[in-house]
Amino acid sequence: MRVAYVCADPGVPVFGTKGSSIHVQEVLRQLARRGVELTLWCARTGGKPAAGLEGVEVRCLPPRAGGLPAQREEQQRSADLELGARLREGPLVDLVYERYSLWGTAGMRHASLLGVPGLLEVNAPLVEEQARHRQLVDRDGALTRAGAVFRLARSVLCVSEPVASWVREVAPGARTVVLPNGVDPARFTPGPEPAGPFTVGFVGTLKPWHGVDVLVRAVALLDEVRLRVIGDGPEREALERLAVRLLGAHRADFVGAVHPGQLPAELARLHVAAAPYPVADTYFSPLKVFEYLAAGLPVVASRSGQLSQVLTDGVDGLLTPAGDVVALADAIAGLRSEPGLRVRLGRAARQTAQRHTWEAVVDASLASAGLPLRPPAPVVV
C-alpha cells in the first residue's frame, strides 16, 4: 500500500519533541512496520527522521515569511493551494492520511481527486482554539474550509468525543470515529522507584490549559516533596518564577523539552506523575497520561474530559477535582505515605497502557475506512 501522510500545520515539527510530533511519528512508525510505502508531506521537519522512520520519503513545503495575522492566514491558504499542486505531481497513492490543520484542505482534496480513501485526523477544534487563544481574522472562512474538508474525508478520526461533536456541528453528516491517543508500551520499562527525595513530575507543553501552576501550588503545600517539570512553552518563565516564590529554588527542576528517546529515563526519576488540568470540560486526549501509565507510574490526574474514562479512580490512578489545589496535594501526600498503594497503582497503570496502544489506534483508523493492514513486523530490540 502507498500512503501520503500530510501534516501542513507549521506548528507541528514532525520529527520534533512536542506531543503532536510524537503523535505523527507513532502513526508513521506503525504504518512503516506494516510495510506501507510512505511519503510524508509536511510544513516543518524539526530535525532528522526519528528512529524507525529513516526510510520515509519526506517532502517539506517552503517556509512562510510571517507577518500580521491576516497576512499569515493568506499565506496558509496559498500554501494549501501549493501543497495541492505538489501532491498532484507526486507519486500515486492508495490512501491519503491528513492531520487536520487550520487552513488545510489539500490532502482530502487530493484523495477525492484520485478516488482513494482519505483519513482526516482531528486533534482539537482548531478554529475555536485559534480564535480563543491567539488571533483569527477570518473565522467564517476557517469554518467553511473545515466543513469542506470534514465532508471530503472517508473517516474523520477524532481524539475525543468533544472533538467529534465539534466536527459534526461544523459539518453535519461527517463520518466521525473517536480514537483516543495511544502509547507504545515497548518504549517504557517499569522499574523500581528512584532513590532520593520524593518527586512529582509533569510532562508536556507549558501552556495555561495544562494547569502546571495548580501543580506548583499543590506541591508548595507539602514538605520535602520535589517538583520536576519536563517540557517547554510560553508559560515556562512565569511558572519558574512561581515555583521559586512558593517552593524555593531547591525544590523545583524545570528540565525543558527532551528528545522522545530520553523520556523513559526522565519518567524513571519520578515517584508520581501528574496531569493537573484546571478545568473539567476539556477536549484533550492527553498523550502524557498514556506515557505515564506505560512507565508504570502512579498517576494523579484531574477529573477532566477523557481522563475520567481512561483512568479508574483508586485502581490505576487517582482522580481529583479539576483545579483543586488542596485535593491534588492530599492525593500526592497519600501516595507519598503509602508505598504499597504506589506499587499497586503502578502495576495496574501498565496494564491499562497495554489496552491503549498506537498499534490498536492505527488498526482502528484504517479499519474505519475499510482498509485492513497486514500485521506489524516484530520489533527487534
Short mmCIF file of C-alpha atoms in Angstrom, two decimals:
data_model
loop_
_atom_site.label_atom_id
_atom_site.label_comp_id
_atom_site.label_asym_id
_atom_site.label_seq_id
_atom_site.Cartn_x
_atom_site.Cartn_y
_atom_site.Cartn_z
CA MET A 1 0.00 0.00 0.00
CA ARG A 2 1.23 3.52 -0.81
CA VAL A 3 0.21 6.26 1.59
CA ALA A 4 0.63 10.04 1.52
CA TYR A 5 0.77 11.39 5.09
CA VAL A 6 0.04 15.14 5.11
CA CYS A 7 0.89 17.44 8.02
CA ALA A 8 0.61 21.04 6.80
CA ASP A 9 0.43 22.64 10.27
CA PRO A 10 3.52 24.86 10.69
CA GLY A 11 3.15 24.43 14.46
CA VAL A 12 3.91 20.72 14.24
CA PRO A 13 7.58 19.82 13.64
CA VAL A 14 7.01 16.23 12.60
CA PHE A 15 10.35 14.95 13.96
CA GLY A 16 10.36 17.28 16.97
CA THR A 17 9.66 16.74 20.67
CA LYS A 18 6.12 18.12 21.03
CA GLY A 19 3.23 15.81 21.81
CA SER A 20 1.85 16.47 18.34
CA SER A 21 5.24 15.46 16.90
CA ILE A 22 5.17 12.18 18.83
CA HIS A 23 1.66 11.51 17.54
CA VAL A 24 2.81 11.94 13.93
CA GLN A 25 5.88 9.76 14.47
CA GLU A 26 3.94 6.94 16.13
CA VAL A 27 1.33 6.77 13.38
CA LEU A 28 4.04 6.80 10.71
CA ARG A 29 6.01 4.15 12.59
CA GLN A 30 3.01 1.84 12.81
CA LEU A 31 2.35 2.23 9.09
CA ALA A 32 6.03 1.64 8.27
CA ARG A 33 6.11 -1.52 10.40
CA ARG A 34 3.32 -2.91 8.22
CA GLY A 35 5.32 -2.42 5.05
CA VAL A 36 3.43 0.66 3.86
CA GLU A 37 5.29 2.79 1.32
CA LEU A 38 5.15 6.27 2.87
CA THR A 39 5.55 9.79 1.54
CA LEU A 40 5.45 12.45 4.26
CA TRP A 41 4.36 15.92 3.20
CA CYS A 42 4.97 18.48 5.94
CA ALA A 43 5.46 22.15 6.75
CA ARG A 44 8.33 21.53 9.22
CA THR A 45 10.55 18.55 9.99
CA GLY A 46 12.07 19.79 13.27
CA GLY A 47 15.16 17.63 12.79
CA LYS A 48 16.31 14.34 11.36
CA PRO A 49 13.87 11.46 10.90
CA ALA A 50 13.02 9.66 14.11
CA ALA A 51 14.15 6.08 14.72
CA GLY A 52 12.29 3.66 12.50
CA LEU A 53 11.37 6.35 10.00
CA GLU A 54 14.69 6.71 8.21
CA GLY A 55 13.24 5.18 5.05
CA VAL A 56 10.27 7.53 4.78
CA GLU A 57 10.34 9.88 1.81
CA VAL A 58 9.99 13.43 3.18
CA ARG A 59 8.78 16.36 1.11
CA CYS A 60 8.84 19.64 3.02
CA LEU A 61 6.99 22.78 1.94
CA PRO A 62 8.91 26.08 1.68
CA PRO A 63 8.84 28.19 4.88
CA ARG A 64 6.48 31.16 5.08
CA ALA A 65 7.56 34.72 5.87
CA GLY A 66 5.18 35.50 8.74
CA GLY A 67 3.69 38.96 9.19
CA LEU A 68 0.39 40.23 10.57
CA PRO A 69 -2.40 37.71 11.35
CA ALA A 70 -4.33 38.46 8.16
CA GLN A 71 -1.15 38.05 6.12
CA ARG A 72 -0.33 34.75 7.81
CA GLU A 73 -3.81 33.44 7.10
CA GLU A 74 -3.47 34.36 3.43
CA GLN A 75 -0.05 32.69 3.32
CA GLN A 76 -1.50 29.48 4.74
CA ARG A 77 -4.32 29.48 2.19
CA SER A 78 -1.70 29.94 -0.55
CA ALA A 79 0.42 27.17 0.98
CA ASP A 80 -2.61 24.87 0.88
CA LEU A 81 -3.03 25.52 -2.85
CA GLU A 82 0.66 24.94 -3.43
CA LEU A 83 0.58 21.69 -1.46
CA GLY A 84 -2.35 20.51 -3.57
CA ALA A 85 -0.35 21.15 -6.74
CA ARG A 86 2.67 19.30 -5.35
CA LEU A 87 0.56 16.34 -4.30
CA ARG A 88 -0.74 16.07 -7.84
CA GLU A 89 2.83 15.97 -9.12
CA GLY A 90 3.87 13.40 -6.51
CA PRO A 91 3.60 9.60 -6.55
CA LEU A 92 0.22 7.96 -6.91
CA VAL A 93 -1.09 6.61 -3.62
CA ASP A 94 -3.78 4.26 -2.33
CA LEU A 95 -4.63 6.33 0.75
CA VAL A 96 -4.20 9.90 1.98
CA TYR A 97 -3.85 10.35 5.75
CA GLU A 98 -4.01 14.03 6.76
CA ARG A 99 -3.52 15.67 10.16
CA TYR A 100 -6.10 18.46 10.17
CA SER A 101 -4.57 21.95 10.13
CA LEU A 102 -6.40 25.26 10.42
CA TRP A 103 -6.48 26.13 6.72
CA GLY A 104 -5.55 22.76 5.28
CA THR A 105 -7.68 21.04 2.67
CA ALA A 106 -5.06 19.74 0.24
CA GLY A 107 -4.83 16.17 1.49
CA MET A 108 -8.53 15.37 1.41
CA ARG A 109 -8.98 17.22 -1.92
CA HIS A 110 -6.18 15.08 -3.33
CA ALA A 111 -7.79 11.88 -2.06
CA SER A 112 -11.08 12.92 -3.65
CA LEU A 113 -9.34 13.73 -6.93
CA LEU A 114 -7.65 10.32 -7.01
CA GLY A 115 -10.76 8.49 -5.88
CA VAL A 116 -8.92 6.88 -2.94
CA PRO A 117 -9.87 6.88 0.75
CA GLY A 118 -8.94 9.91 2.81
CA LEU A 119 -8.49 9.75 6.57
CA LEU A 120 -8.54 13.06 8.41
CA GLU A 121 -7.17 13.11 11.96
CA VAL A 122 -8.58 15.92 14.13
CA ASN A 123 -6.89 16.57 17.45
CA ALA A 124 -8.59 19.80 18.52
CA PRO A 125 -11.26 22.30 17.40
CA LEU A 126 -8.55 24.41 15.84
CA VAL A 127 -10.83 27.21 14.67
CA GLU A 128 -12.07 27.77 18.22
CA GLU A 129 -8.57 27.38 19.69
CA GLN A 130 -7.14 29.95 17.31
CA ALA A 131 -9.93 32.42 17.99
CA ARG A 132 -9.76 31.99 21.77
CA HIS A 133 -6.05 31.75 22.46
CA ARG A 134 -4.37 33.51 19.54
CA GLN A 135 -5.94 35.62 16.80
CA LEU A 136 -8.20 34.62 13.95
CA VAL A 137 -9.20 37.28 11.43
CA ASP A 138 -11.31 35.20 9.04
CA ARG A 139 -13.21 32.88 11.39
CA ASP A 140 -16.05 32.28 8.92
CA GLY A 141 -13.55 31.38 6.22
CA ALA A 142 -11.77 28.93 8.53
CA LEU A 143 -15.07 27.25 9.43
CA THR A 144 -16.09 26.98 5.79
CA ARG A 145 -12.83 25.25 4.91
CA ALA A 146 -13.13 22.98 7.95
CA GLY A 147 -16.63 21.94 6.93
CA ALA A 148 -15.48 21.20 3.40
CA VAL A 149 -12.52 19.07 4.44
CA PHE A 150 -14.55 17.18 7.08
CA ARG A 151 -17.12 16.23 4.44
CA LEU A 152 -14.46 15.05 1.98
CA ALA A 153 -12.91 12.56 4.43
CA ARG A 154 -13.87 8.89 4.32
CA SER A 155 -13.41 8.94 8.10
CA VAL A 156 -12.74 11.84 10.45
CA LEU A 157 -10.59 10.42 13.25
CA CYS A 158 -11.27 12.43 16.41
CA VAL A 159 -9.22 12.05 19.59
CA SER A 160 -12.19 12.63 21.89
CA GLU A 161 -15.96 12.83 21.85
CA PRO A 162 -15.95 16.65 22.35
CA VAL A 163 -13.77 16.98 19.24
CA ALA A 164 -16.14 14.69 17.32
CA SER A 165 -19.11 16.78 18.46
CA TRP A 166 -17.41 19.91 17.14
CA VAL A 167 -16.72 18.23 13.79
CA ARG A 168 -20.37 17.16 13.47
CA GLU A 169 -21.52 20.66 14.40
CA VAL A 170 -19.32 22.20 11.71
CA ALA A 171 -20.14 19.53 9.13
CA PRO A 172 -23.39 17.65 9.84
CA GLY A 173 -23.16 14.20 8.35
CA ALA A 174 -19.39 13.93 8.61
CA ARG A 175 -18.31 10.37 9.36
CA THR A 176 -16.59 10.67 12.74
CA VAL A 177 -14.76 7.98 14.66
CA VAL A 178 -13.46 8.60 18.19
CA LEU A 179 -9.96 7.17 18.72
CA PRO A 180 -8.07 8.43 21.79
CA ASN A 181 -4.32 8.73 21.68
CA GLY A 182 -2.16 5.73 22.45
CA VAL A 183 1.30 4.72 23.53
CA ASP A 184 3.98 2.24 22.53
CA PRO A 185 4.47 0.27 25.76
CA ALA A 186 7.71 -1.19 24.41
CA ARG A 187 9.34 2.26 24.77
CA PHE A 188 8.94 2.14 28.55
CA THR A 189 10.23 -0.37 31.09
CA PRO A 190 8.76 -0.02 34.57
CA GLY A 191 11.40 -0.35 37.24
CA PRO A 192 11.99 0.22 40.94
CA GLU A 193 11.31 3.63 42.40
CA PRO A 194 14.19 6.08 42.25
CA ALA A 195 16.32 6.77 45.28
CA GLY A 196 16.33 10.26 46.68
CA PRO A 197 13.65 12.83 47.52
CA PHE A 198 10.02 12.10 46.73
CA THR A 199 9.45 13.67 43.32
CA VAL A 200 6.27 14.56 41.46
CA GLY A 201 6.58 15.19 37.74
CA PHE A 202 4.75 16.70 34.81
CA VAL A 203 5.43 16.18 31.09
CA GLY A 204 4.07 18.45 28.39
CA THR A 205 3.99 21.79 26.70
CA LEU A 206 3.80 24.62 29.22
CA LYS A 207 0.57 26.36 28.28
CA PRO A 208 -2.14 27.69 30.62
CA TRP A 209 -4.68 24.95 29.98
CA HIS A 210 -2.34 22.25 31.32
CA GLY A 211 -2.59 23.57 34.87
CA VAL A 212 1.06 23.33 35.87
CA ASP A 213 0.51 26.32 38.16
CA VAL A 214 -2.04 24.19 40.04
CA LEU A 215 0.61 21.52 40.50
CA VAL A 216 3.18 24.06 41.72
CA ARG A 217 0.72 25.36 44.32
CA ALA A 218 -0.16 21.81 45.42
CA VAL A 219 3.49 20.81 45.89
CA ALA A 220 4.00 24.03 47.86
CA LEU A 221 1.57 22.66 50.47
CA LEU A 222 3.76 19.59 51.05
CA ASP A 223 7.04 19.40 52.88
CA GLU A 224 10.05 17.72 51.33
CA VAL A 225 8.37 16.96 48.00
CA ARG A 226 10.19 17.96 44.84
CA LEU A 227 8.69 19.01 41.52
CA ARG A 228 10.16 18.07 38.14
CA VAL A 229 8.71 19.70 35.02
CA ILE A 230 9.67 18.16 31.67
CA GLY A 231 8.68 20.33 28.75
CA ASP A 232 8.84 23.84 27.44
CA GLY A 233 6.43 26.50 26.28
CA PRO A 234 5.27 30.09 26.60
CA GLU A 235 4.37 29.74 30.31
CA ARG A 236 7.77 28.45 31.41
CA GLU A 237 9.21 31.72 32.66
CA ALA A 238 6.11 32.57 34.72
CA LEU A 239 5.96 29.05 36.13
CA GLU A 240 9.60 29.10 37.13
CA ARG A 241 9.05 32.41 38.93
CA LEU A 242 6.03 30.94 40.71
CA ALA A 243 7.99 27.83 41.71
CA VAL A 244 10.89 29.86 43.10
CA ARG A 245 8.47 32.03 45.07
CA LEU A 246 6.44 29.15 46.53
CA LEU A 247 8.93 26.29 46.68
CA GLY A 248 12.33 27.94 46.69
CA ALA A 249 14.94 27.26 44.06
CA HIS A 250 15.97 23.90 45.57
CA ARG A 251 12.62 22.06 45.26
CA ALA A 252 11.76 22.53 41.60
CA ASP A 253 13.55 21.47 38.42
CA PHE A 254 12.48 22.69 35.00
CA VAL A 255 14.19 20.32 32.61
CA GLY A 256 12.89 21.73 29.32
CA ALA A 257 11.85 19.71 26.29
CA VAL A 258 13.57 16.36 25.90
CA HIS A 259 14.05 14.06 22.94
CA PRO A 260 11.43 11.28 22.90
CA GLY A 261 14.20 8.75 23.40
CA GLN A 262 15.12 10.43 26.69
CA LEU A 263 11.61 10.47 28.10
CA PRO A 264 11.65 6.93 29.63
CA ALA A 265 14.76 7.87 31.65
CA GLU A 266 13.10 11.10 32.78
CA LEU A 267 9.96 9.29 33.91
CA ALA A 268 12.13 6.79 35.81
CA ARG A 269 13.25 9.69 38.03
CA LEU A 270 9.69 10.26 39.30
CA HIS A 271 7.69 8.71 42.14
CA VAL A 272 4.37 10.12 40.89
CA ALA A 273 3.27 11.74 37.62
CA ALA A 274 0.58 14.40 37.37
CA ALA A 275 -1.92 15.70 34.83
CA PRO A 276 -3.34 18.70 36.73
CA TYR A 277 -5.83 20.14 34.25
CA PRO A 278 -7.50 23.22 35.76
CA VAL A 279 -10.98 22.74 34.25
CA ALA A 280 -13.28 19.73 33.95
CA ASP A 281 -14.60 20.43 30.48
CA THR A 282 -11.75 19.64 28.08
CA TYR A 283 -11.44 18.03 24.69
CA PHE A 284 -7.88 16.71 25.08
CA SER A 285 -6.63 13.15 24.77
CA PRO A 286 -3.52 13.56 26.92
CA LEU A 287 -0.60 11.71 25.40
CA LYS A 288 1.37 12.29 28.57
CA VAL A 289 -1.03 10.21 30.66
CA PHE A 290 -0.67 7.18 28.38
CA GLU A 291 3.11 7.54 28.68
CA TYR A 292 2.91 7.79 32.48
CA LEU A 293 0.80 4.62 32.53
CA ALA A 294 3.20 2.73 30.26
CA ALA A 295 6.07 3.67 32.57
CA GLY A 296 4.20 2.04 35.45
CA LEU A 297 3.93 5.29 37.40
CA PRO A 298 1.21 6.14 39.90
CA VAL A 299 -0.81 8.89 38.21
CA VAL A 300 -2.69 11.75 39.81
CA ALA A 301 -4.96 13.47 37.30
CA SER A 302 -7.82 15.92 37.22
CA ARG A 303 -11.31 14.55 36.76
CA SER A 304 -11.30 16.26 33.40
CA GLY A 305 -12.60 15.31 29.97
CA GLN A 306 -11.43 11.92 28.70
CA LEU A 307 -9.33 11.18 31.81
CA SER A 308 -12.39 10.03 33.72
CA GLN A 309 -12.85 7.33 31.08
CA VAL A 310 -9.20 6.29 30.76
CA LEU A 311 -8.46 6.10 34.49
CA THR A 312 -10.39 4.29 37.21
CA ASP A 313 -10.03 6.19 40.46
CA GLY A 314 -8.18 4.12 43.03
CA VAL A 315 -7.38 1.33 40.56
CA ASP A 316 -4.83 2.64 38.04
CA GLY A 317 -4.63 6.25 39.18
CA LEU A 318 -6.13 8.87 41.45
CA LEU A 319 -8.61 11.45 40.16
CA THR A 320 -9.10 14.81 41.83
CA PRO A 321 -11.48 17.70 41.06
CA ALA A 322 -10.08 19.88 38.30
CA GLY A 323 -8.24 22.93 39.56
CA ASP A 324 -8.49 21.86 43.23
CA VAL A 325 -5.07 22.56 44.72
CA VAL A 326 -5.81 21.07 48.13
CA ALA A 327 -7.30 17.85 46.73
CA LEU A 328 -4.27 17.42 44.46
CA ALA A 329 -1.92 17.98 47.40
CA ASP A 330 -3.88 15.48 49.50
CA ALA A 331 -3.67 12.85 46.76
CA ILE A 332 0.09 13.33 46.41
CA ALA A 333 0.53 13.20 50.18
CA GLY A 334 -1.46 9.97 50.32
CA LEU A 335 0.75 8.38 47.71
CA ARG A 336 3.84 9.55 49.49
CA SER A 337 2.78 7.92 52.74
CA GLU A 338 1.65 4.62 51.17
CA PRO A 339 4.37 2.85 49.15
CA GLY A 340 2.11 -0.16 48.70
CA LEU A 341 -0.54 1.98 47.03
CA ARG A 342 2.07 3.35 44.63
CA VAL A 343 3.12 -0.17 43.67
CA ARG A 344 -0.46 -1.31 43.17
CA LEU A 345 -1.43 1.71 41.05
CA GLY A 346 1.75 1.44 39.00
CA ARG A 347 1.15 -2.21 38.13
CA ALA A 348 -2.45 -1.52 37.13
CA ALA A 349 -1.33 1.53 35.16
CA ARG A 350 0.94 -0.59 33.00
CA GLN A 351 -1.94 -2.97 32.24
CA THR A 352 -4.15 -0.03 31.28
CA ALA A 353 -1.48 1.30 28.92
CA GLN A 354 -1.39 -2.05 27.13
CA ARG A 355 -5.05 -1.54 26.21
CA HIS A 356 -4.28 1.82 24.56
CA THR A 357 -1.55 1.12 22.03
CA TRP A 358 -0.71 3.03 18.87
CA GLU A 359 -0.90 -0.30 17.07
CA ALA A 360 -4.57 -0.59 18.00
CA VAL A 361 -5.22 3.08 17.16
CA VAL A 362 -3.79 2.74 13.65
CA ASP A 363 -5.57 -0.56 13.04
CA ALA A 364 -8.89 1.03 14.00
CA SER A 365 -8.15 4.13 11.91
CA LEU A 366 -7.67 2.16 8.73
CA ALA A 367 -10.45 -0.28 9.51
CA SER A 368 -12.84 2.69 9.69
CA ALA A 369 -12.13 3.23 6.00
CA GLY A 370 -12.31 -0.47 5.14
CA LEU A 371 -8.55 -0.80 4.82
CA PRO A 372 -7.21 -3.71 6.87
CA LEU A 373 -3.44 -3.79 7.25
CA ARG A 374 -1.16 -6.76 7.47
CA PRO A 375 0.23 -7.48 10.98
CA PRO A 376 3.18 -5.33 12.02
CA ALA A 377 6.69 -6.67 11.74
CA PRO A 378 8.16 -7.69 15.11
CA VAL A 379 10.27 -5.05 16.83
CA VAL A 380 13.93 -6.01 17.06
CA VAL A 381 15.31 -4.99 20.46
#
